PDB file of C-alpha atoms in Angstrom:
ATOM      1  CA  MET A   2      32.836 -49.178  84.447  1.00 36.00           C
ATOM      2  CA  PRO A   3      34.670 -51.111  86.808  1.00 37.00           C
ATOM      3  CA  ALA A   4      36.020 -54.452  85.183  1.00 40.00           C
ATOM      4  CA  HIS A   5      34.033 -56.758  87.384  1.00 36.00           C
ATOM      5  CA  GLN A   6      30.807 -55.220  86.459  1.00 41.00           C
ATOM      6  CA  HIS A   7      28.829 -56.318  83.611  1.00 43.00           C
ATOM      7  CA  HIS A   8      26.708 -54.551  80.856  1.00 42.00           C
ATOM      8  CA  SER A   9      23.527 -56.142  80.578  1.00 46.00           C
ATOM      9  CA  ALA A  10      22.778 -54.857  77.026  1.00 55.00           C
ATOM     10  CA  THR A  11      24.304 -55.886  73.552  1.00 60.00           C
ATOM     11  CA  GLN A  12      25.976 -52.899  72.138  1.00 78.00           C
ATOM     12  CA  GLY A  13      26.538 -53.287  68.451  1.00 87.00           C
ATOM     13  CA  GLN A  14      27.348 -56.438  66.462  1.00 90.00           C
ATOM     14  CA  LEU A  15      30.315 -58.202  65.277  1.00 92.00           C
ATOM     15  CA  ALA A  16      30.711 -56.251  62.565  1.00 91.00           C
ATOM     16  CA  ASP A  17      31.112 -53.115  64.348  1.00 90.00           C
ATOM     17  CA  VAL A  18      34.279 -54.512  65.891  1.00 90.00           C
ATOM     18  CA  LEU A  19      36.817 -53.436  63.363  1.00 90.00           C
ATOM     19  CA  PRO A  20      35.139 -49.883  62.867  1.00 88.00           C
ATOM     20  CA  ALA A  21      35.860 -49.335  66.583  1.00 89.00           C
ATOM     21  CA  VAL A  22      39.441 -51.005  66.377  1.00 89.00           C
ATOM     22  CA  ALA A  23      39.801 -48.203  63.659  1.00 89.00           C
ATOM     23  CA  ALA A  24      38.379 -45.305  65.626  1.00 88.00           C
ATOM     24  CA  SER A  25      41.076 -46.220  68.635  1.00 89.00           C
ATOM     25  CA  PHE A  26      43.663 -45.529  66.032  1.00 89.00           C
ATOM     26  CA  GLY A  27      42.044 -42.359  65.288  1.00 88.00           C
ATOM     27  CA  LEU A  28      40.974 -43.349  61.632  1.00 86.00           C
ATOM     28  CA  SER A  29      37.098 -43.214  62.351  1.00 73.00           C
ATOM     29  CA  GLY A  30      35.137 -43.675  59.211  1.00 70.00           C
ATOM     30  CA  ILE A  31      37.974 -44.807  57.092  1.00 69.00           C
ATOM     31  CA  ASP A  32      35.435 -46.678  55.055  1.00 65.00           C
ATOM     32  CA  GLY A  33      32.078 -44.710  55.957  1.00 64.00           C
ATOM     33  CA  ALA A  34      31.692 -47.089  58.939  1.00 68.00           C
ATOM     34  CA  HIS A  35      30.744 -45.989  62.391  1.00 71.00           C
ATOM     35  CA  ALA A  36      31.532 -47.826  65.586  1.00 74.00           C
ATOM     36  CA  PRO A  37      28.527 -47.834  68.149  1.00 77.00           C
ATOM     37  CA  PHE A  38      30.764 -48.498  70.760  1.00 79.00           C
ATOM     38  CA  ALA A  39      33.995 -46.622  71.645  1.00 81.00           C
ATOM     39  CA  LEU A  40      37.511 -48.038  72.527  1.00 83.00           C
ATOM     40  CA  ALA A  41      40.046 -46.355  74.322  1.00 86.00           C
ATOM     41  CA  PRO A  42      42.751 -44.544  72.100  1.00 88.00           C
ATOM     42  CA  ASN A  43      45.214 -47.125  71.452  1.00 86.00           C
ATOM     43  CA  ARG A  44      48.525 -47.737  69.561  1.00 88.00           C
ATOM     44  CA  ASP A  45      47.888 -51.562  69.609  1.00 91.00           C
ATOM     45  CA  VAL A  46      44.882 -53.601  69.494  1.00 91.00           C
ATOM     46  CA  VAL A  47      44.524 -57.397  69.398  1.00 90.00           C
ATOM     47  CA  VAL A  48      40.891 -58.990  68.454  1.00 90.00           C
ATOM     48  CA  LEU A  49      40.755 -62.322  69.964  1.00 87.00           C
ATOM     49  CA  LEU A  50      37.764 -64.150  68.289  1.00 87.00           C
ATOM     50  CA  ILE A  51      37.147 -67.376  70.301  1.00 88.00           C
ATOM     51  CA  ASP A  52      35.074 -69.724  68.093  1.00 87.00           C
ATOM     52  CA  GLY A  53      31.982 -71.217  70.100  1.00 88.00           C
ATOM     53  CA  LEU A  54      32.423 -68.814  73.351  1.00 90.00           C
ATOM     54  CA  GLY A  55      29.329 -66.517  73.649  1.00 90.00           C
ATOM     55  CA  ALA A  56      28.429 -64.176  76.399  1.00 90.00           C
ATOM     56  CA  ASN A  57      25.915 -66.922  77.875  1.00 92.00           C
ATOM     57  CA  LEU A  58      28.306 -69.437  78.119  1.00 94.00           C
ATOM     58  CA  LEU A  59      31.079 -67.250  79.669  1.00 95.00           C
ATOM     59  CA  GLU A  60      28.638 -66.149  82.131  1.00 95.00           C
ATOM     60  CA  ARG A  61      27.410 -69.670  82.921  1.00 96.00           C
ATOM     61  CA  HIS A  62      30.811 -70.643  83.368  1.00 97.00           C
ATOM     62  CA  ARG A  63      32.658 -67.988  84.673  1.00 96.00           C
ATOM     63  CA  GLU A  64      34.640 -69.960  87.280  1.00 98.00           C
ATOM     64  CA  LEU A  65      36.636 -71.341  84.338  1.00 97.00           C
ATOM     65  CA  ALA A  66      38.004 -68.106  83.089  1.00 95.00           C
ATOM     66  CA  PRO A  67      37.730 -65.644  85.832  1.00 97.00           C
ATOM     67  CA  THR A  68      40.074 -63.021  84.255  1.00 95.00           C
ATOM     68  CA  LEU A  69      38.209 -63.038  80.824  1.00 93.00           C
ATOM     69  CA  HIS A  70      34.854 -62.824  82.641  1.00 94.00           C
ATOM     70  CA  ALA A  71      35.834 -59.880  84.892  1.00 95.00           C
ATOM     71  CA  ARG A  72      37.159 -57.874  81.726  1.00 90.00           C
ATOM     72  CA  VAL A  73      33.671 -58.110  79.918  1.00 89.00           C
ATOM     73  CA  ALA A  74      32.486 -54.405  79.798  1.00 83.00           C
ATOM     74  CA  HIS A  75      29.666 -55.167  76.982  1.00 82.00           C
ATOM     75  CA  THR A  76      28.470 -57.773  74.601  1.00 88.00           C
ATOM     76  CA  ILE A  77      27.958 -57.641  71.199  1.00 89.00           C
ATOM     77  CA  ALA A  78      25.660 -59.803  68.693  1.00 89.00           C
ATOM     78  CA  ALA A  79      27.053 -62.413  66.622  1.00 88.00           C
ATOM     79  CA  GLY A  80      24.377 -62.316  63.858  1.00 86.00           C
ATOM     80  CA  PHE A  81      22.491 -65.097  62.256  1.00 88.00           C
ATOM     81  CA  PRO A  82      23.369 -68.029  61.604  1.00 90.00           C
ATOM     82  CA  ALA A  83      26.309 -67.837  64.038  1.00 89.00           C
ATOM     83  CA  THR A  84      28.347 -70.329  62.310  1.00 92.00           C
ATOM     84  CA  THR A  85      32.403 -70.070  62.356  1.00 92.00           C
ATOM     85  CA  ALA A  86      32.398 -69.084  58.323  1.00 94.00           C
ATOM     86  CA  THR A  87      29.755 -66.588  58.567  1.00 95.00           C
ATOM     87  CA  SER A  88      30.997 -65.030  61.800  1.00 94.00           C
ATOM     88  CA  LEU A  89      34.758 -64.733  60.587  1.00 94.00           C
ATOM     89  CA  SER A  90      33.747 -63.272  57.208  1.00 95.00           C
ATOM     90  CA  THR A  91      31.278 -60.914  59.274  1.00 94.00           C
ATOM     91  CA  LEU A  92      34.040 -59.819  61.547  1.00 93.00           C
ATOM     92  CA  ALA A  93      36.471 -59.230  58.649  1.00 93.00           C
ATOM     93  CA  ILE A  94      34.361 -57.749  55.957  1.00 92.00           C
ATOM     94  CA  GLY A  95      32.307 -55.758  58.324  1.00 88.00           C
ATOM     95  CA  ALA A  96      28.916 -56.692  56.949  1.00 88.00           C
ATOM     96  CA  PRO A  97      25.893 -59.065  57.740  1.00 89.00           C
ATOM     97  CA  CYS A  98      26.144 -62.506  56.101  1.00 89.00           C
ATOM     98  CA  GLY A  99      23.093 -61.379  53.806  1.00 89.00           C
ATOM     99  CA  ALA A 100      25.865 -58.843  52.191  1.00 91.00           C
ATOM    100  CA  HIS A 101      28.880 -60.776  51.893  1.00 92.00           C
ATOM    101  CA  GLY A 102      27.179 -64.270  50.878  1.00 91.00           C
ATOM    102  CA  ILE A 103      28.712 -66.389  53.159  1.00 93.00           C
ATOM    103  CA  VAL A 104      25.575 -67.546  54.764  1.00 93.00           C
ATOM    104  CA  GLY A 105      26.121 -70.588  56.624  1.00 93.00           C
ATOM    105  CA  TYR A 106      28.828 -73.397  57.430  1.00 93.00           C
ATOM    106  CA  SER A 107      27.130 -75.426  54.346  1.00 93.00           C
ATOM    107  CA  PHE A 108      24.626 -74.068  51.752  1.00 92.00           C
ATOM    108  CA  GLY A 109      23.299 -74.547  48.450  1.00 90.00           C
ATOM    109  CA  LEU A 110      24.251 -72.946  45.323  1.00 86.00           C
ATOM    110  CA  PRO A 111      21.998 -71.885  42.358  1.00 81.00           C
ATOM    111  CA  GLU A 112      21.775 -74.714  40.160  1.00 73.00           C
ATOM    112  CA  GLN A 113      24.266 -75.059  37.312  1.00 68.00           C
ATOM    113  CA  GLY A 114      25.074 -77.285  34.623  1.00 66.00           C
ATOM    114  CA  SER A 115      25.484 -80.381  36.761  1.00 67.00           C
ATOM    115  CA  GLY A 116      22.623 -79.544  38.971  1.00 70.00           C
ATOM    116  CA  ARG A 117      22.634 -78.117  42.335  1.00 76.00           C
ATOM    117  CA  ARG A 118      25.628 -78.451  44.845  1.00 86.00           C
ATOM    118  CA  LEU A 119      26.173 -78.220  48.455  1.00 92.00           C
ATOM    119  CA  PHE A 120      29.043 -75.687  49.227  1.00 95.00           C
ATOM    120  CA  ASN A 121      30.914 -75.922  52.525  1.00 96.00           C
ATOM    121  CA  SER A 122      32.268 -72.491  53.302  1.00 95.00           C
ATOM    122  CA  LEU A 123      34.673 -73.387  56.052  1.00 94.00           C
ATOM    123  CA  ARG A 124      36.531 -75.885  54.289  1.00 95.00           C
ATOM    124  CA  TRP A 125      35.599 -74.311  50.645  1.00 96.00           C
ATOM    125  CA  ARG A 126      34.698 -77.460  49.120  1.00 96.00           C
ATOM    126  CA  PHE A 127      31.837 -79.036  47.272  1.00 95.00           C
ATOM    127  CA  ASP A 128      29.248 -81.217  48.898  1.00 92.00           C
ATOM    128  CA  SER A 129      31.166 -81.959  52.331  1.00 92.00           C
ATOM    129  CA  ALA A 130      33.844 -80.726  54.359  1.00 92.00           C
ATOM    130  CA  ARG A 131      35.861 -83.825  52.604  1.00 95.00           C
ATOM    131  CA  GLY A 132      34.425 -82.768  49.279  1.00 95.00           C
ATOM    132  CA  ALA A 133      36.320 -81.409  46.133  1.00 95.00           C
ATOM    133  CA  ASP A 134      38.260 -78.378  46.293  1.00 96.00           C
ATOM    134  CA  ALA A 135      36.147 -75.607  45.198  1.00 96.00           C
ATOM    135  CA  ARG A 136      38.651 -72.629  44.659  1.00 96.00           C
ATOM    136  CA  ALA A 137      38.937 -73.224  40.869  1.00 95.00           C
ATOM    137  CA  ASP A 138      35.227 -73.080  40.335  1.00 93.00           C
ATOM    138  CA  LEU A 139      34.407 -70.806  42.761  1.00 94.00           C
ATOM    139  CA  PRO A 140      37.382 -68.131  43.184  1.00 96.00           C
ATOM    140  CA  PRO A 141      37.104 -66.807  46.607  1.00 96.00           C
ATOM    141  CA  ARG A 142      37.606 -62.876  45.399  1.00 93.00           C
ATOM    142  CA  GLU A 143      35.019 -63.455  42.963  1.00 92.00           C
ATOM    143  CA  VAL A 144      32.628 -65.044  45.378  1.00 91.00           C
ATOM    144  CA  GLN A 145      33.236 -62.341  48.065  1.00 91.00           C
ATOM    145  CA  THR A 146      34.334 -59.154  46.088  1.00 92.00           C
ATOM    146  CA  SER A 147      34.043 -56.331  49.103  1.00 91.00           C
ATOM    147  CA  PRO A 148      37.365 -55.612  50.376  1.00 90.00           C
ATOM    148  CA  SER A 149      37.741 -56.437  54.045  1.00 91.00           C
ATOM    149  CA  ARG A 150      38.179 -54.106  57.072  1.00 90.00           C
ATOM    150  CA  LEU A 151      41.568 -55.608  57.538  1.00 90.00           C
ATOM    151  CA  GLU A 152      42.862 -54.673  53.777  1.00 90.00           C
ATOM    152  CA  LYS A 153      41.551 -51.079  54.938  1.00 90.00           C
ATOM    153  CA  LEU A 154      43.318 -50.706  57.841  1.00 92.00           C
ATOM    154  CA  ALA A 155      46.336 -52.095  56.318  1.00 92.00           C
ATOM    155  CA  ASP A 156      45.703 -49.442  53.595  1.00 91.00           C
ATOM    156  CA  ALA A 157      45.804 -46.874  56.031  1.00 91.00           C
ATOM    157  CA  GLY A 158      48.934 -47.683  57.495  1.00 91.00           C
ATOM    158  CA  ILE A 159      47.843 -50.080  60.202  1.00 91.00           C
ATOM    159  CA  ASP A 160      50.380 -53.141  60.566  1.00 93.00           C
ATOM    160  CA  VAL A 161      47.720 -55.944  60.219  1.00 92.00           C
ATOM    161  CA  HIS A 162      48.535 -59.653  61.574  1.00 90.00           C
ATOM    162  CA  TYR A 163      46.066 -62.401  62.016  1.00 86.00           C
ATOM    163  CA  VAL A 164      46.595 -65.990  63.181  1.00 88.00           C
ATOM    164  CA  ALA A 165      44.492 -68.670  61.930  1.00 86.00           C
ATOM    165  CA  PRO A 166      44.260 -72.765  62.366  1.00 87.00           C
ATOM    166  CA  GLY A 167      47.197 -73.891  59.484  1.00 88.00           C
ATOM    167  CA  TYR A 168      44.181 -75.310  57.279  1.00 85.00           C
ATOM    168  CA  GLN A 169      42.853 -71.993  57.102  1.00 86.00           C
ATOM    169  CA  GLU A 170      45.938 -70.363  56.007  1.00 84.00           C
ATOM    170  CA  ARG A 171      45.481 -69.895  52.302  1.00 86.00           C
ATOM    171  CA  SER A 172      42.127 -71.417  52.518  1.00 92.00           C
ATOM    172  CA  GLY A 173      39.150 -70.155  50.085  1.00 96.00           C
ATOM    173  CA  LEU A 174      37.366 -68.606  53.158  1.00 96.00           C
ATOM    174  CA  THR A 175      40.344 -66.762  54.175  1.00 94.00           C
ATOM    175  CA  ARG A 176      41.122 -65.534  50.868  1.00 94.00           C
ATOM    176  CA  ALA A 177      37.489 -64.530  50.377  1.00 95.00           C
ATOM    177  CA  SER A 178      36.880 -62.828  53.801  1.00 94.00           C
ATOM    178  CA  PHE A 179      40.106 -61.612  55.148  1.00 90.00           C
ATOM    179  CA  ARG A 180      41.528 -60.925  51.694  1.00 85.00           C
ATOM    180  CA  ALA A 181      44.777 -62.628  52.381  1.00 66.00           C
TER     181      ALA A 181
END
Protein backbone atom coordinates (compact mmCIF):
# COMPACT_ATOMS: atom_id res chain seq x y z
CA MET A 1 0.00 0.00 0.00
CA PRO A 2 1.50 3.42 -0.88
CA ALA A 3 2.48 5.50 2.13
CA HIS A 4 -0.09 8.21 1.39
CA GLN A 5 -3.09 5.86 1.47
CA HIS A 6 -4.68 5.03 4.77
CA HIS A 7 -6.26 1.79 5.82
CA SER A 8 -9.70 2.59 7.17
CA ALA A 9 -10.05 -0.41 9.45
CA THR A 10 -8.36 -0.99 12.77
CA GLN A 11 -6.07 -4.02 12.69
CA GLY A 12 -5.18 -5.45 16.04
CA GLN A 13 -4.60 -3.82 19.38
CA LEU A 14 -1.80 -2.18 21.30
CA ALA A 15 -1.06 -5.55 22.92
CA ASP A 16 -0.28 -6.95 19.44
CA VAL A 17 2.59 -4.56 18.62
CA LEU A 18 5.46 -6.44 20.27
CA PRO A 19 4.40 -9.85 18.86
CA ALA A 20 4.53 -8.20 15.40
CA VAL A 21 8.00 -6.86 16.22
CA ALA A 22 9.11 -10.32 17.40
CA ALA A 23 7.79 -11.86 14.18
CA SER A 24 9.73 -9.28 12.14
CA PHE A 25 12.88 -10.59 13.84
CA GLY A 26 11.93 -14.14 12.90
CA LEU A 27 10.80 -14.93 16.45
CA SER A 28 7.15 -15.55 15.73
CA GLY A 29 5.31 -17.00 18.68
CA ILE A 30 8.13 -16.71 21.24
CA ASP A 31 5.48 -16.38 23.91
CA GLY A 32 2.60 -18.10 22.18
CA ALA A 33 1.22 -14.83 20.84
CA HIS A 34 0.23 -14.32 17.24
CA ALA A 35 0.44 -10.90 15.62
CA PRO A 36 -2.72 -10.02 13.64
CA PHE A 37 -0.67 -7.76 11.37
CA ALA A 38 2.73 -8.23 9.81
CA LEU A 39 5.83 -6.07 9.70
CA ALA A 40 8.52 -6.56 7.10
CA PRO A 41 11.49 -8.62 8.28
CA ASN A 42 13.84 -6.35 10.19
CA ARG A 43 17.13 -6.22 12.00
CA ASP A 44 16.20 -3.05 13.92
CA VAL A 45 12.80 -1.77 15.00
CA VAL A 46 11.81 1.40 16.83
CA VAL A 47 8.41 1.47 18.53
CA LEU A 48 7.34 5.05 19.18
CA LEU A 49 4.36 5.49 21.47
CA ILE A 50 3.28 9.14 21.56
CA ASP A 51 1.11 9.75 24.60
CA GLY A 52 -2.26 11.18 23.59
CA LEU A 53 -1.75 10.87 19.83
CA GLY A 54 -4.48 8.74 18.36
CA ALA A 55 -5.40 8.06 14.74
CA ASN A 56 -8.34 10.49 14.80
CA LEU A 57 -6.23 13.33 16.18
CA LEU A 58 -3.50 12.68 13.62
CA GLU A 59 -6.06 12.64 10.80
CA ARG A 60 -7.69 15.90 11.97
CA HIS A 61 -4.33 17.68 12.21
CA ARG A 62 -2.38 15.95 9.44
CA GLU A 63 -0.94 19.28 8.28
CA LEU A 64 0.98 19.53 11.58
CA ALA A 65 2.67 16.14 11.13
CA PRO A 66 2.65 15.42 7.38
CA THR A 67 5.51 12.91 7.43
CA LEU A 68 4.01 10.90 10.28
CA HIS A 69 0.56 11.08 8.69
CA ALA A 70 1.91 9.87 5.34
CA ARG A 71 3.43 6.76 6.94
CA VAL A 72 0.22 5.42 8.50
CA ALA A 73 -0.45 2.00 6.97
CA HIS A 74 -3.09 0.86 9.47
CA THR A 75 -4.30 1.74 12.93
CA ILE A 76 -4.61 -0.28 16.12
CA ALA A 77 -6.99 -0.02 19.05
CA ALA A 78 -5.54 1.27 22.32
CA GLY A 79 -7.97 -0.50 24.61
CA PHE A 80 -10.06 0.91 27.41
CA PRO A 81 -9.29 2.87 29.42
CA ALA A 82 -6.71 4.50 27.15
CA THR A 83 -4.75 6.14 29.96
CA THR A 84 -0.96 6.37 29.91
CA ALA A 85 -0.36 3.81 32.66
CA THR A 86 -2.81 1.30 31.21
CA SER A 87 -1.58 1.71 27.63
CA LEU A 88 2.11 1.44 28.56
CA SER A 89 1.36 -1.72 30.52
CA THR A 90 -0.74 -3.18 27.70
CA LEU A 91 2.06 -2.51 25.19
CA ALA A 92 4.84 -3.91 27.39
CA ILE A 93 2.99 -6.93 28.78
CA GLY A 94 0.91 -7.71 25.72
CA ALA A 95 -2.36 -8.13 27.56
CA PRO A 96 -5.45 -6.01 28.22
CA CYS A 97 -5.78 -4.21 31.53
CA GLY A 98 -8.16 -6.81 32.93
CA ALA A 99 -5.31 -9.31 32.68
CA HIS A 100 -2.38 -7.17 33.87
CA GLY A 101 -4.27 -5.24 36.56
CA ILE A 102 -3.15 -1.67 35.74
CA VAL A 103 -6.76 -0.64 35.13
CA GLY A 104 -6.43 3.14 35.02
CA TYR A 105 -4.52 6.26 35.97
CA SER A 106 -5.99 6.00 39.47
CA PHE A 107 -8.22 3.34 40.92
CA GLY A 108 -9.46 2.07 44.24
CA LEU A 109 -7.67 -0.75 45.98
CA PRO A 110 -9.45 -3.47 47.94
CA GLU A 111 -10.07 -2.52 51.54
CA GLN A 112 -7.23 -3.40 53.88
CA GLY A 113 -6.43 -2.67 57.54
CA SER A 114 -6.52 1.12 57.15
CA GLY A 115 -9.60 1.08 54.91
CA ARG A 116 -9.98 1.64 51.20
CA ARG A 117 -7.25 3.58 49.37
CA LEU A 118 -6.86 5.21 45.99
CA PHE A 119 -3.84 4.10 43.97
CA ASN A 120 -2.20 6.27 41.30
CA SER A 121 -0.56 3.71 39.01
CA LEU A 122 1.29 6.22 36.81
CA ARG A 123 3.22 7.62 39.78
CA TRP A 124 2.86 4.45 41.93
CA ARG A 125 1.57 6.50 44.84
CA PHE A 126 -1.30 6.33 47.26
CA ASP A 127 -4.25 8.72 47.22
CA SER A 128 -2.93 11.15 44.55
CA ALA A 129 -0.05 11.79 42.15
CA ARG A 130 1.75 13.49 45.06
CA GLY A 131 0.74 10.99 47.73
CA ALA A 132 2.91 8.55 49.64
CA ASP A 133 5.21 6.27 47.64
CA ALA A 134 3.47 2.89 47.30
CA ARG A 135 6.47 0.79 46.21
CA ALA A 136 7.12 -0.68 49.67
CA ASP A 137 3.47 -1.61 50.28
CA LEU A 138 2.76 -2.60 46.67
CA PRO A 139 6.00 -4.05 45.26
CA PRO A 140 5.69 -3.59 41.48
CA ARG A 141 6.79 -7.11 40.55
CA GLU A 142 4.30 -8.56 43.03
CA VAL A 143 1.43 -6.38 41.83
CA GLN A 144 2.04 -7.24 38.17
CA THR A 145 3.59 -10.71 37.97
CA SER A 146 3.51 -11.44 34.24
CA PRO A 147 6.80 -11.17 32.35
CA SER A 148 6.85 -8.37 29.80
CA ARG A 149 7.20 -8.95 26.10
CA LEU A 150 10.36 -6.84 26.33
CA GLU A 151 11.82 -9.39 28.76
CA LYS A 152 10.91 -12.18 26.38
CA LEU A 153 12.57 -10.40 23.45
CA ALA A 154 15.71 -9.86 25.55
CA ASP A 155 15.67 -13.53 26.61
CA ALA A 156 15.58 -14.43 22.90
CA GLY A 157 18.77 -12.43 22.30
CA ILE A 158 17.26 -9.16 21.08
CA ASP A 159 18.99 -6.01 22.33
CA VAL A 160 16.12 -4.05 23.92
CA HIS A 161 16.24 -0.39 24.95
CA TYR A 162 13.51 1.99 26.02
CA VAL A 163 13.31 5.71 26.67
CA ALA A 164 10.99 7.18 29.28
CA PRO A 165 10.69 10.45 31.20
CA GLY A 166 13.20 10.75 34.05
CA TYR A 167 10.56 10.39 36.75
CA GLN A 168 9.62 7.01 35.26
CA GLU A 169 13.16 5.64 35.00
CA ARG A 170 12.91 3.36 38.07
CA SER A 171 9.28 4.00 38.94
CA GLY A 172 6.85 1.41 40.18
CA LEU A 173 5.04 1.44 36.84
CA THR A 174 8.27 0.87 34.89
CA ARG A 175 9.28 -1.95 37.23
CA ALA A 176 5.84 -3.55 37.02
CA SER A 177 5.16 -3.23 33.31
CA PHE A 178 8.53 -3.09 31.59
CA ARG A 179 10.04 -5.28 34.33
CA ALA A 180 13.04 -2.95 34.37
